Amino acid sequence: MRSKGINVESVILIVEDQTTDALALSEAIRDLGDVHIANDGPSALALARQCKPDLVLLDIEMSGMNGFAVCKALKADPKLCDAAVIFVTSHAQTDNELRALEYGGIHFISKPLNFPLARAHIKAHLALRSAAKKLANHDGLTGLPNRTLLQDRTDQALQKARRSEVRVAMLLLDLDNFKSINDSVGHSTGDALLKEVAVRLVQAARALDTVSRQGGDEFIILLPEVSSFELVGNFAERILETIAEPFVLQGGRYELNASIGISLFPDDSEDVESLYRHADAAMYQAKLDGRNRFRFFSADIENSTRGRHLLEQHMRSALGEGAFEVFYQAKVLAKDAVVVGMEALIRWRNKDGSLISPPEFIPLAEATGLIIPIGKYVLRQACLDAQMLIEQGMPVVVSVNISAVQFLEESFLQMVQDILLESRLLPKFLELEITEGVLARDVRNTQNVLLALRKQGIRIAIDDFGTGYSSLAYLKRFPVDVLKIDQSFVRDMLVDKSDAAIIEAIIKLSQALDLELVAEGVETQEQADALQRYGCQIMQGYLYARPVPFNQFCALLDSGGMKII
Ligand code: C2E
Ligand code: CA
Ligand code: CA
């Protein structure tokens, strides 16, 4: 894309009906840019529309449309009129020269061409042109794109977004209290600070984003391809953090903050003008709300991202305050109601005592990385509780859900080992539940981790089996001990023939591969009976037991409601 960068190649168009002359000239200036050749006027105009030349080397004497006519047509076309025209002719009379200039040419070269001299002229013109272009499109202090170039890029981004249905975000950033800082430190330090801000903004942005300076302490960042507003919020947060890092320059240390307003196409703005106006209004709101923050223009977007933000903050403090608990649900051998295992399921207890269920916070915990400490807490608690049961003469295997984020973390294996040591639980009493997605992600790494776990004697279960990447080949490749049939199949197996068929197939598969099988979400006796007929013996579901706190789980076992093998 020619217009995107600063040091892009110039495009040169040679218009010359003598092919040998054209080729010789093209050869002489080959390294000055991207050279195109046309042999007559009409094809020159057509080619110019395609290649958008910076410079046209235009022969005057051509049959049909002569050079003057071509120049006139170029200058009349708003898309082409910016191209610089240098005439080339063997009839170097004053008349011709004057006419050439009148038509908007900037220079005149005589034939036969003195190639080194022609080349030097052309090179000088291109350099001038690119300097002028840069001046017109960039901010003198920071070298960032200015308002004009931003406008252009925003236009392009919107055109593309309309075609491909992506979002475009505009972030308007205004430094907080910069005027008083500038007044107190002096303008040269103020300028140095602005330059440093520009550097940090560029570093934080992606290559396809445009960071521009509007003047003063106001910057605009254009994100041309945005897949979700959460990502825009995260980006704004990152920008605020990077600006808040102290600036150390010229022997001084300076602290800055910024307020950011965000508008989005097509959610709240439909063109360049409204994007700017709305980003400005949102920035103003950010200032009113106390500065050093970002605001979306759209109240809906603001609320939904703020909701996530709040949830994340609550989750962090919940971890510190011990608001997470581990519940246990029994896995039962159906024919004689013997408990063969328990699954650890996390719960988050609200201040008012109510419980928040995992689907409401696990996805965000995964996205923010909080799943690592949360998952570690669950594993540790589950191992300690299982060991306590064993010491009381009730040996039960405990299953712990491991999210992909946790599993792929470098220190995962070490963490599991440390917890086993600390809890003194034998590895054969620990089962880790992973989903099919984990197996599909990073095959080599996953294989190594699973082999290492297996070597220690830890069991591996595939959770929600049948819903993920239905490639069965991996079952052979990975050391797996258990398949858990996803509850969606169990729920509908009595009414939906295809669900019943899937369950039958999974059961046959597990028998062929000698894997243990657990059916999840068993709620009725009919489901349990049908599953047993197909050959599945181990069940988990409300029919047998709901997930309950550890002390209730102990009481359930003690009361003999369900036996332990
Ligand atoms: P999952 O691993 O498939 O866990 C089974 C879910 O089904 C649990 O929901 C359980 O309460 C529920 N369930 C059990 N029996 C029945 C039944 O008969 N009928 C119905 N309708 N539901 C039943 P829960 O506890 O809300 O957990 C949901 C999901 O959150 C889990 O699905 C698991 O993917 C995830 N999760 C739970 N705890 C953890 C954890 O400690 N770490 C990670 N990474 N994920 C967890
Ligand atoms: Ca599970
Ligand atoms: Ca499951």
Coordinates of C-alpha atoms and ligand atoms in Angstrom, one line a residue:
M1 CA 0.0 0.0 0.0
R2 CA 1.7 3.1 -1.2
S3 CA 0.1 5.7 0.9
K4 CA 0.6 4.0 4.2
G5 CA 4.2 4.6 5.2
I6 CA 6.6 7.5 5.0
N7 CA 9.5 6.0 3.1
V8 CA 7.5 4.2 0.5
E9 CA 8.8 3.8 -3.1
S10 CA 7.9 6.5 -5.5
V11 CA 5.8 5.6 -8.6
I12 CA 7.1 6.8 -11.9
L13 CA 5.3 6.7 -15.2
I14 CA 7.2 7.0 -18.5
V15 CA 5.0 8.0 -21.4
E16 CA 6.9 7.6 -24.7
D17 CA 6.0 6.2 -28.1
Q18 CA 9.5 5.2 -29.0
T19 CA 9.9 1.9 -27.2
T20 CA 13.7 1.9 -27.2
D21 CA 13.8 5.4 -25.7
A22 CA 11.3 4.4 -23.0
L23 CA 13.3 1.3 -22.1
A24 CA 16.6 3.1 -22.0
L25 CA 15.2 5.8 -19.7
S26 CA 13.5 3.2 -17.5
E27 CA 16.8 1.4 -17.1
A28 CA 18.5 4.6 -16.1
I29 CA 16.1 5.4 -13.3
R30 CA 15.1 1.9 -12.3
D31 CA 16.4 2.2 -8.7
L32 CA 14.5 5.5 -8.1
G33 CA 11.1 4.0 -7.8
D34 CA 8.5 1.7 -9.2
V35 CA 8.7 2.5 -13.0
H36 CA 5.8 1.9 -15.4
I37 CA 5.8 2.6 -19.2
A38 CA 3.0 3.6 -21.5
N39 CA 3.4 4.0 -25.3
D40 CA 0.6 6.4 -26.1
G41 CA -1.6 9.0 -24.5
P42 CA -4.8 7.0 -23.8
S43 CA -3.0 4.0 -22.4
A44 CA -0.9 6.5 -20.2
L45 CA -4.1 7.8 -18.7
A46 CA -5.5 4.4 -18.1
L47 CA -2.2 3.2 -16.5
A48 CA -2.0 6.4 -14.4
R49 CA -5.4 5.7 -12.9
Q50 CA -4.1 2.3 -11.8
C51 CA -0.6 3.0 -10.6
K52 CA -1.2 6.6 -9.3
P53 CA 2.2 8.0 -10.2
D54 CA 4.1 10.5 -8.2
L55 CA 6.0 11.6 -11.3
V56 CA 5.2 11.4 -15.0
L57 CA 7.9 11.7 -17.6
L58 CA 5.9 12.8 -20.6
D59 CA 7.0 12.9 -24.2
I60 CA 5.5 15.8 -26.1
E61 CA 5.5 14.5 -29.7
M62 CA 3.4 11.4 -29.9
S63 CA 1.0 10.3 -32.6
G64 CA -2.7 10.7 -31.7
M65 CA -2.9 12.4 -28.3
N66 CA 0.2 14.5 -27.7
G67 CA 2.0 15.2 -24.4
F68 CA 0.2 18.5 -23.8
A69 CA -3.2 16.8 -24.2
V70 CA -2.2 14.0 -21.8
C71 CA -1.0 16.6 -19.3
K72 CA -4.2 18.5 -19.5
A73 CA -6.2 15.3 -18.9
L74 CA -4.0 14.4 -15.9
K75 CA -4.5 17.8 -14.4
A76 CA -8.2 17.7 -14.9
D77 CA -8.6 14.4 -13.0
P78 CA -8.8 15.1 -9.2
K79 CA -7.3 11.7 -8.5
L80 CA -4.3 12.3 -10.7
C81 CA -3.7 16.0 -10.6
D82 CA -1.1 15.8 -7.9
A83 CA 1.3 13.9 -10.1
A84 CA 4.3 15.9 -11.0
V85 CA 4.9 16.1 -14.8
I86 CA 8.3 16.5 -16.4
F87 CA 8.1 16.9 -20.2
V88 CA 10.7 15.2 -22.4
T89 CA 11.2 16.5 -26.0
S90 CA 13.6 16.9 -28.8
H91 CA 12.1 20.3 -29.8
A92 CA 13.5 22.4 -27.1
Q93 CA 12.1 25.8 -28.2
T94 CA 11.2 28.4 -25.7
D95 CA 7.6 28.2 -27.0
N96 CA 7.3 24.6 -26.2
E97 CA 8.9 25.1 -22.8
L98 CA 6.5 27.9 -21.8
R99 CA 3.6 25.9 -23.0
A100 CA 4.8 22.9 -21.0
L101 CA 4.9 25.0 -17.8
E102 CA 1.5 26.5 -18.5
Y103 CA 0.0 23.1 -18.7
G104 CA 1.2 22.4 -15.2
G105 CA 4.6 20.7 -15.9
I106 CA 7.3 21.3 -13.4
H107 CA 10.3 20.8 -15.6
F108 CA 11.6 20.2 -19.1
I109 CA 14.2 17.7 -20.2
S110 CA 15.7 17.6 -23.7
K111 CA 16.3 14.7 -26.0
P112 CA 18.6 13.1 -26.8
L113 CA 18.7 12.4 -23.1
N114 CA 21.8 12.9 -21.1
F115 CA 21.0 10.0 -18.7
P116 CA 23.1 10.9 -15.7
L117 CA 21.7 14.5 -15.9
A118 CA 18.1 13.4 -16.4
R119 CA 18.5 10.9 -13.6
A120 CA 19.8 13.6 -11.2
H121 CA 16.9 16.0 -12.1
I122 CA 14.4 13.2 -11.5
K123 CA 15.9 12.2 -8.3
A124 CA 15.9 15.8 -7.0
H125 CA 12.3 16.2 -7.8
L126 CA 11.3 13.0 -6.1
A127 CA 13.2 13.9 -3.0
L128 CA 11.5 17.4 -2.9
R129 CA 8.1 15.8 -3.4
S130 CA 8.5 13.3 -0.7
A131 CA 9.7 15.9 1.7
A132 CA 6.7 18.1 0.8
K133 CA 4.4 15.1 1.2
K134 CA 5.8 14.4 4.6
L135 CA 5.5 18.0 5.7
A136 CA 1.9 18.0 4.6
N137 CA 1.0 14.8 6.3
H138 CA 3.1 14.7 9.4
D139 CA 3.4 16.5 12.6
G140 CA 6.6 18.5 12.8
L141 CA 7.4 17.8 16.5
T142 CA 6.7 14.1 16.8
G143 CA 6.9 13.0 13.2
L144 CA 3.5 11.2 13.7
P145 CA 0.8 11.4 11.0
N146 CA -1.2 14.6 11.4
R147 CA -4.9 15.4 11.0
T148 CA -4.8 15.3 7.2
L149 CA -3.2 11.9 7.0
L150 CA -5.4 10.6 9.8
Q151 CA -8.5 11.7 7.9
D152 CA -7.3 9.8 4.9
R153 CA -6.5 6.6 6.8
T154 CA -9.8 6.8 8.6
D155 CA -11.6 7.1 5.3
Q156 CA -9.8 4.0 4.0
A157 CA -10.4 2.1 7.2
L158 CA -14.2 2.9 7.1
Q159 CA -14.4 1.8 3.4
K160 CA -12.7 -1.4 4.2
A161 CA -14.8 -2.0 7.4
R162 CA -18.0 -1.5 5.4
R163 CA -17.0 -4.2 3.0
S164 CA -15.7 -6.7 5.6
E165 CA -17.9 -5.9 8.5
V166 CA -15.2 -5.3 11.0
R167 CA -15.2 -2.5 13.6
V168 CA -13.1 0.7 13.5
A169 CA -12.2 2.4 16.8
M170 CA -11.0 5.9 17.3
L171 CA -9.3 6.7 20.6
L172 CA -8.9 10.4 21.4
L173 CA -6.2 10.8 24.1
D174 CA -5.7 14.1 25.9
L175 CA -2.9 14.4 28.5
D176 CA -4.2 15.4 32.0
N177 CA -3.0 18.8 33.3
F178 CA -0.4 19.0 30.5
K179 CA -0.7 22.8 30.2
S180 CA 0.4 23.4 33.8
I181 CA 3.3 20.9 33.5
N182 CA 4.3 22.6 30.2
D183 CA 4.2 26.0 31.9
S184 CA 6.2 24.9 34.9
V185 CA 8.9 22.8 33.1
G186 CA 9.4 25.1 30.1
H187 CA 8.5 24.4 26.5
S188 CA 11.6 22.5 25.4
T189 CA 11.0 19.9 28.2
G190 CA 7.3 19.9 27.3
D191 CA 8.2 19.2 23.7
A192 CA 10.5 16.4 24.7
L193 CA 7.7 14.9 26.8
L194 CA 5.3 15.0 23.9
K195 CA 7.9 13.2 21.7
E196 CA 8.3 10.5 24.3
V197 CA 4.6 10.1 24.7
A198 CA 4.4 9.6 20.9
V199 CA 7.1 7.0 21.1
R200 CA 5.3 5.1 23.8
L201 CA 2.0 5.2 21.9
V202 CA 3.5 3.9 18.7
Q203 CA 5.1 1.1 20.7
A204 CA 1.8 0.1 22.3
A205 CA -0.1 0.1 19.0
R206 CA 0.0 -2.5 16.2
A207 CA 1.7 -1.9 12.9
L208 CA -1.7 -1.4 11.2
D209 CA -2.9 1.2 13.7
T210 CA -2.4 4.9 13.1
V211 CA -1.1 7.0 16.0
S212 CA -1.5 10.7 15.1
R213 CA -1.0 14.0 16.8
Q214 CA -3.7 16.5 16.4
G215 CA -1.7 19.3 18.0
G216 CA -1.1 20.4 21.6
D217 CA -1.3 17.4 23.9
E218 CA -4.0 15.7 21.9
F219 CA -3.4 12.4 20.1
I220 CA -5.7 10.2 18.1
I221 CA -5.2 6.5 17.7
L222 CA -7.1 4.8 14.9
L223 CA -7.6 1.0 15.2
P224 CA -8.8 0.0 11.7
E225 CA -9.6 -3.7 12.5
V226 CA -11.2 -4.4 15.7
S227 CA -12.9 -7.7 16.6
S228 CA -14.4 -6.9 20.0
F229 CA -14.8 -3.9 22.2
E230 CA -13.2 -5.7 25.1
L231 CA -10.0 -5.7 23.1
V232 CA -10.3 -1.9 22.6
G233 CA -10.9 -1.5 26.3
N234 CA -7.8 -3.6 27.1
F235 CA -5.8 -1.5 24.6
A236 CA -7.0 1.8 26.2
E237 CA -6.0 0.4 29.6
R238 CA -2.6 -0.5 28.3
I239 CA -2.2 3.0 26.9
L240 CA -3.1 4.5 30.3
E241 CA -0.5 2.3 32.0
T242 CA 2.2 3.1 29.5
I243 CA 1.6 6.8 29.9
A244 CA 1.6 6.5 33.7
E245 CA 5.1 5.1 33.8
P246 CA 7.3 7.9 34.9
F247 CA 9.2 9.8 32.2
V248 CA 12.9 10.4 32.9
L249 CA 14.4 13.0 30.6
Q250 CA 16.9 15.8 30.7
G251 CA 17.7 14.9 34.3
G252 CA 14.2 15.2 35.5
R253 CA 11.4 12.7 36.4
Y254 CA 7.9 13.5 35.2
E255 CA 4.6 11.8 35.9
L256 CA 1.8 12.1 33.3
N257 CA -1.7 10.8 33.0
A258 CA -4.2 10.8 30.2
S259 CA -7.9 10.7 29.5
I260 CA -9.2 8.7 26.6
G261 CA -12.5 8.8 24.7
I262 CA -13.5 6.0 22.4
S263 CA -15.9 5.9 19.5
L264 CA -16.6 2.9 17.3
F265 CA -17.8 2.3 13.8
P266 CA -20.5 1.1 13.2
D267 CA -21.7 0.9 16.9
D268 CA -22.0 4.6 17.6
S269 CA -20.6 6.4 14.6
E270 CA -21.1 6.1 10.9
D271 CA -18.4 8.4 9.4
V272 CA -15.1 10.2 10.1
E273 CA -16.8 13.3 11.4
S274 CA -19.0 11.5 14.0
L275 CA -16.1 9.2 15.1
Y276 CA -14.1 12.3 15.9
R277 CA -17.0 14.1 17.6
H278 CA -18.0 11.1 19.7
A279 CA -14.5 10.3 20.7
D280 CA -14.1 13.9 21.8
A281 CA -17.4 13.8 23.8
A282 CA -16.3 10.5 25.5
M283 CA -12.9 12.0 26.3
Y284 CA -14.6 15.0 27.9
Q285 CA -16.7 12.6 30.0
A286 CA -13.5 10.8 31.1
K287 CA -12.1 14.1 32.3
L288 CA -15.3 14.8 34.1
D289 CA -15.3 11.4 35.7
G290 CA -11.9 12.2 37.3
R291 CA -9.3 11.9 34.5
N292 CA -6.7 9.1 34.1
R293 CA -9.4 6.8 32.6
F294 CA -11.1 5.9 29.4
R295 CA -14.7 6.1 28.4
F296 CA -16.6 4.7 25.5
F297 CA -19.0 7.1 23.8
S298 CA -21.8 4.4 23.7
A299 CA -23.4 3.9 27.1
D300 CA -24.1 0.2 26.3
I301 CA -20.5 -0.6 25.4
E302 CA -19.4 1.3 28.5
N303 CA -21.6 -0.7 30.7
S304 CA -20.8 -4.1 29.3
T305 CA -17.0 -3.5 29.5
R306 CA -17.3 -1.9 32.9
G307 CA -19.2 -5.0 34.0
R308 CA -16.4 -7.2 33.0
H309 CA -13.9 -4.9 34.5
L310 CA -15.7 -4.9 37.9
L311 CA -16.1 -8.7 37.8
E312 CA -12.3 -9.0 37.2
Q313 CA -11.6 -6.7 40.2
H314 CA -14.0 -8.6 42.4
M315 CA -12.4 -11.9 41.3
R316 CA -9.0 -10.6 42.3
S317 CA -10.1 -9.6 45.7
A318 CA -12.2 -12.8 46.1
L319 CA -9.0 -14.8 45.7
G320 CA -7.4 -12.8 48.5
E321 CA -10.4 -13.0 50.8
G322 CA -11.0 -16.7 50.5
A323 CA -14.3 -16.3 48.8
F324 CA -13.8 -19.3 46.6
E325 CA -14.9 -22.7 47.8
V326 CA -14.6 -26.2 46.4
F327 CA -17.7 -28.4 46.2
Y328 CA -17.7 -32.1 45.4
Q329 CA -20.0 -34.2 43.3
A330 CA -19.9 -38.0 43.6
K331 CA -19.2 -40.3 40.7
V332 CA -21.1 -43.5 41.3
L333 CA -21.0 -47.1 40.1
A334 CA -24.6 -47.3 39.1
K335 CA -25.5 -51.0 39.8
D336 CA -24.7 -50.9 43.5
A337 CA -24.6 -47.1 44.3
V338 CA -20.9 -47.2 45.3
V339 CA -19.0 -44.0 45.2
V340 CA -15.9 -44.4 43.1
G341 CA -14.8 -40.8 42.9
M342 CA -15.6 -37.2 43.3
E343 CA -15.3 -34.2 41.0
A344 CA -14.1 -30.9 42.5
L345 CA -16.2 -28.0 41.3
I346 CA -15.4 -24.4 42.2
R347 CA -17.9 -22.1 43.7
W348 CA -17.6 -18.4 44.5
R349 CA -19.5 -17.2 47.5
N350 CA -20.9 -13.7 47.3
K351 CA -20.8 -11.3 50.2
D352 CA -24.6 -12.0 50.6
G353 CA -23.9 -15.7 50.9
S354 CA -25.3 -16.6 47.4
L355 CA -23.2 -18.7 45.1
I356 CA -21.8 -17.7 41.7
S357 CA -21.5 -20.6 39.3
P358 CA -18.3 -21.3 37.3
P359 CA -19.6 -20.5 33.8
E360 CA -20.2 -16.9 35.0
F361 CA -16.5 -16.3 35.9
I362 CA -14.3 -19.0 34.5
P363 CA -14.2 -17.6 30.9
L364 CA -13.1 -14.2 32.2
A365 CA -10.6 -15.8 34.6
E366 CA -9.1 -17.6 31.6
A367 CA -9.0 -14.4 29.6
T368 CA -7.2 -12.5 32.3
G369 CA -4.9 -15.3 33.5
L370 CA -6.6 -15.3 36.9
I371 CA -7.4 -19.0 36.3
I372 CA -3.8 -19.8 37.2
P373 CA -4.0 -18.9 40.9
I374 CA -7.7 -19.9 41.1
G375 CA -7.0 -23.3 39.5
K376 CA -4.0 -23.8 41.9
Y377 CA -6.3 -23.1 44.8
V378 CA -8.8 -25.7 43.6
L379 CA -6.2 -28.4 43.0
R380 CA -4.6 -27.8 46.4
Q381 CA -7.9 -27.9 48.3
A382 CA -9.0 -31.0 46.4
C383 CA -5.8 -32.9 47.2
L384 CA -6.0 -31.9 50.8
D385 CA -9.6 -33.0 51.1
A386 CA -9.1 -36.3 49.3
Q387 CA -6.1 -37.1 51.5
M388 CA -8.3 -36.4 54.6
L389 CA -10.9 -38.9 53.3
I390 CA -8.3 -41.5 52.7
E391 CA -6.9 -41.0 56.2
Q392 CA -10.4 -41.6 57.5
G393 CA -10.6 -44.9 55.6
M394 CA -12.5 -43.6 52.6
P395 CA -10.3 -43.9 49.6
V396 CA -11.8 -41.8 46.7
V397 CA -10.2 -40.6 43.5
V398 CA -10.6 -36.8 43.2
S399 CA -11.1 -35.3 39.7
V400 CA -10.0 -31.7 39.1
N401 CA -10.9 -29.6 36.1
I402 CA -7.9 -28.1 34.4
S403 CA -8.4 -25.2 31.9
A404 CA -6.3 -25.0 28.8
V405 CA -4.7 -21.9 30.0
Q406 CA -3.5 -23.6 33.1
F407 CA -2.4 -26.8 31.3
L408 CA -0.2 -24.9 28.8
E409 CA 1.5 -22.9 31.5
E410 CA 5.2 -23.7 31.8
S411 CA 5.1 -24.3 35.6
F412 CA 2.0 -26.6 35.5
L413 CA 3.8 -29.9 36.0
Q414 CA 5.9 -28.5 38.9
M415 CA 2.8 -27.0 40.5
V416 CA 1.0 -30.4 40.4
Q417 CA 4.1 -32.1 41.9
D418 CA 4.4 -29.6 44.7
I419 CA 0.8 -29.9 45.7
L420 CA 0.9 -33.7 45.7
L421 CA 4.0 -33.5 48.0
E422 CA 2.4 -30.9 50.3
S423 CA -0.9 -32.8 50.6
R424 CA 0.8 -36.3 50.7
L425 CA -1.9 -37.5 48.3
L426 CA -0.7 -40.5 46.2
P427 CA -0.8 -39.7 42.5
K428 CA -3.2 -42.6 41.8
F429 CA -5.9 -40.7 43.7
L430 CA -5.7 -37.7 41.5
E431 CA -7.4 -37.4 38.1
L432 CA -7.1 -34.3 35.9
E433 CA -10.0 -33.4 33.6
I434 CA -9.1 -31.6 30.4
T435 CA -11.2 -30.9 27.4
E436 CA -10.6 -32.0 23.8
G437 CA -9.6 -28.5 22.9
V438 CA -6.4 -28.8 25.0
L439 CA -5.3 -31.8 23.0
A440 CA -5.8 -30.0 19.7
R441 CA -3.8 -26.9 20.7
D442 CA -0.1 -27.7 21.1
V443 CA 0.2 -31.3 20.3
R444 CA 3.9 -31.9 21.1
N445 CA 3.8 -29.9 24.4
T446 CA 0.6 -31.5 25.4
Q447 CA 1.9 -35.0 24.7
N448 CA 5.0 -34.3 26.9
V449 CA 3.0 -33.0 29.8
L450 CA 0.5 -35.8 29.7
L451 CA 3.3 -38.4 29.5
A452 CA 5.0 -36.9 32.5
L453 CA 1.7 -36.9 34.5
R454 CA 1.0 -40.5 33.5
K455 CA 4.6 -41.5 34.5
Q456 CA 3.8 -40.3 38.0
G457 CA 0.6 -42.3 38.1
I458 CA -1.9 -39.4 37.7
R459 CA -5.0 -40.2 35.7
I460 CA -6.2 -38.2 32.7
A461 CA -9.9 -37.7 31.8
I462 CA -11.3 -36.1 28.7
D463 CA -14.2 -33.9 29.8
D464 CA -17.3 -33.0 27.7
F465 CA -16.3 -35.8 25.3
G466 CA -17.9 -35.6 21.9
T467 CA -18.4 -31.8 21.8
G468 CA -15.0 -30.7 20.8
Y469 CA -12.6 -31.4 17.9
S470 CA -14.2 -34.7 16.8
S471 CA -10.8 -36.1 15.7
L472 CA -10.6 -39.5 17.3
A473 CA -7.0 -40.0 16.2
Y474 CA -5.6 -38.2 19.3
L475 CA -7.1 -40.8 21.6
K476 CA -4.4 -43.2 20.3
R477 CA -1.7 -40.6 20.5
F478 CA -2.3 -39.3 24.1
P479 CA -2.2 -41.3 27.3
V480 CA -5.9 -41.0 28.4
D481 CA -7.6 -43.1 31.1
V482 CA -11.2 -41.8 31.2
L483 CA -13.8 -40.4 28.8
K484 CA -16.6 -38.3 30.2
I485 CA -19.7 -38.3 28.0
D486 CA -20.9 -34.8 27.7
Q487 CA -24.2 -34.1 29.5
S488 CA -25.9 -32.7 26.4
F489 CA -26.0 -36.2 24.9
V490 CA -27.3 -37.7 28.1
R491 CA -30.0 -35.1 28.5
D492 CA -31.5 -35.8 25.1
M493 CA -30.7 -39.5 24.6
L494 CA -34.2 -40.7 25.3
V495 CA -35.8 -38.3 22.9
D496 CA -33.2 -37.8 20.2
K497 CA -32.0 -40.8 18.2
S498 CA -28.8 -39.2 17.1
D499 CA -27.8 -38.5 20.7
A500 CA -28.4 -42.1 21.6
A501 CA -26.4 -43.2 18.6
I502 CA -23.5 -40.9 19.6
I503 CA -23.5 -42.3 23.1
E504 CA -23.5 -45.9 21.8
A505 CA -20.5 -45.0 19.6
I506 CA -18.6 -43.4 22.4
I507 CA -19.2 -46.5 24.6
K508 CA -18.0 -48.8 21.9
L509 CA -15.0 -46.6 21.4
S510 CA -14.1 -46.6 25.0
Q511 CA -14.4 -50.4 25.2
A512 CA -12.2 -50.9 22.2
L513 CA -9.5 -48.5 23.6
D514 CA -10.0 -49.9 27.1
L515 CA -10.9 -46.5 28.6
E516 CA -13.0 -45.9 31.7
L517 CA -16.3 -44.2 30.9
V518 CA -18.3 -41.8 32.9
A519 CA -21.7 -40.4 31.9
E520 CA -22.3 -36.8 33.1
G521 CA -25.6 -35.1 33.9
V522 CA -27.6 -38.2 34.7
E523 CA -30.9 -36.9 36.1
T524 CA -33.4 -39.7 35.7
Q525 CA -33.6 -43.4 36.4
E526 CA -34.5 -43.9 32.7
Q527 CA -31.3 -42.3 31.6
A528 CA -29.3 -44.4 34.0
D529 CA -31.0 -47.6 32.9
A530 CA -30.5 -46.8 29.2
L531 CA -26.8 -46.0 29.8
Q532 CA -26.3 -49.2 31.7
R533 CA -27.9 -51.2 28.9
Y534 CA -25.5 -49.6 26.4
G535 CA -22.6 -50.6 28.7
C536 CA -21.8 -47.5 30.7
Q537 CA -21.5 -48.2 34.4
I538 CA -20.2 -45.0 36.1
M539 CA -22.5 -42.0 36.5
Q540 CA -22.4 -38.5 37.7
G541 CA -25.5 -36.4 38.0
Y542 CA -28.3 -35.0 40.2
L543 CA -30.0 -38.5 40.2
Y544 CA -27.2 -39.6 42.6
A545 CA -25.8 -36.5 44.2
R546 CA -25.5 -32.7 43.6
P547 CA -22.3 -30.9 44.1
V548 CA -22.0 -30.1 47.8
P549 CA -19.5 -28.6 50.2
F550 CA -16.8 -31.0 51.6
N551 CA -18.4 -31.4 55.0
Q552 CA -21.7 -32.4 53.4
F553 CA -19.9 -34.7 51.1
C554 CA -18.3 -36.4 54.1
A555 CA -21.7 -36.6 55.9
L556 CA -23.2 -38.2 52.8
L557 CA -20.5 -40.9 52.8
D558 CA -20.7 -41.4 56.6
S559 CA -24.4 -41.8 56.6
G560 CA -24.0 -44.7 54.3
G561 CA -26.2 -43.1 51.7
M562 CA -23.6 -44.2 49.3
K563 CA -21.0 -46.8 49.9
I564 CA -17.3 -46.3 49.3
I565 CA -15.3 -49.1 47.7
Ligands
C2E1 P1 -18.1 -29.8 34.0 O1 -16.6 -30.1 34.3 O2 -18.7 -30.4 32.8 O3 -18.8 -30.0 35.3 C1 -20.1 -30.6 35.4 C2 -21.2 -29.5 35.6 O4 -22.4 -30.1 35.4 C3 -21.1 -28.8 36.9 O5 -21.5 -27.5 36.8 C4 -22.2 -29.6 37.7 O6 -22.7 -28.9 38.8 C5 -23.2 -29.9 36.6 N1 -24.0 -31.0 36.8 C6 -23.7 -32.2 37.5 N2 -24.7 -33.1 37.4 C7 -25.7 -32.5 36.7 C8 -27.0 -32.9 36.3 O7 -27.4 -34.0 36.6 N3 -27.7 -32.0 35.6 C9 -27.2 -30.9 35.2 N4 -28.0 -30.1 34.5 N5 -26.0 -30.4 35.6 C10 -25.2 -31.2 36.3 P2 -20.7 -26.3 37.4 O8 -20.3 -26.7 38.8 O9 -21.6 -25.1 37.3 O10 -19.5 -26.2 36.5 C11 -19.6 -25.8 35.2 C12 -18.3 -25.9 34.5 O11 -17.3 -25.0 35.0 C13 -17.6 -27.3 34.6 O12 -18.2 -28.2 33.7 C14 -16.2 -27.0 34.3 O13 -16.0 -27.0 32.9 C15 -16.1 -25.6 34.9 N6 -15.4 -25.7 36.2 C16 -16.0 -26.0 37.4 N7 -15.0 -25.9 38.4 C17 -13.9 -25.7 37.8 C18 -12.5 -25.5 38.2 O14 -12.2 -25.6 39.4 N8 -11.6 -25.2 37.3 C19 -11.9 -25.1 36.0 N9 -10.9 -24.8 35.1 N10 -13.1 -25.2 35.5 C20 -14.1 -25.5 36.4
CA2 CA -15.5 -31.7 34.6
CA3 CA -18.2 -32.1 31.7

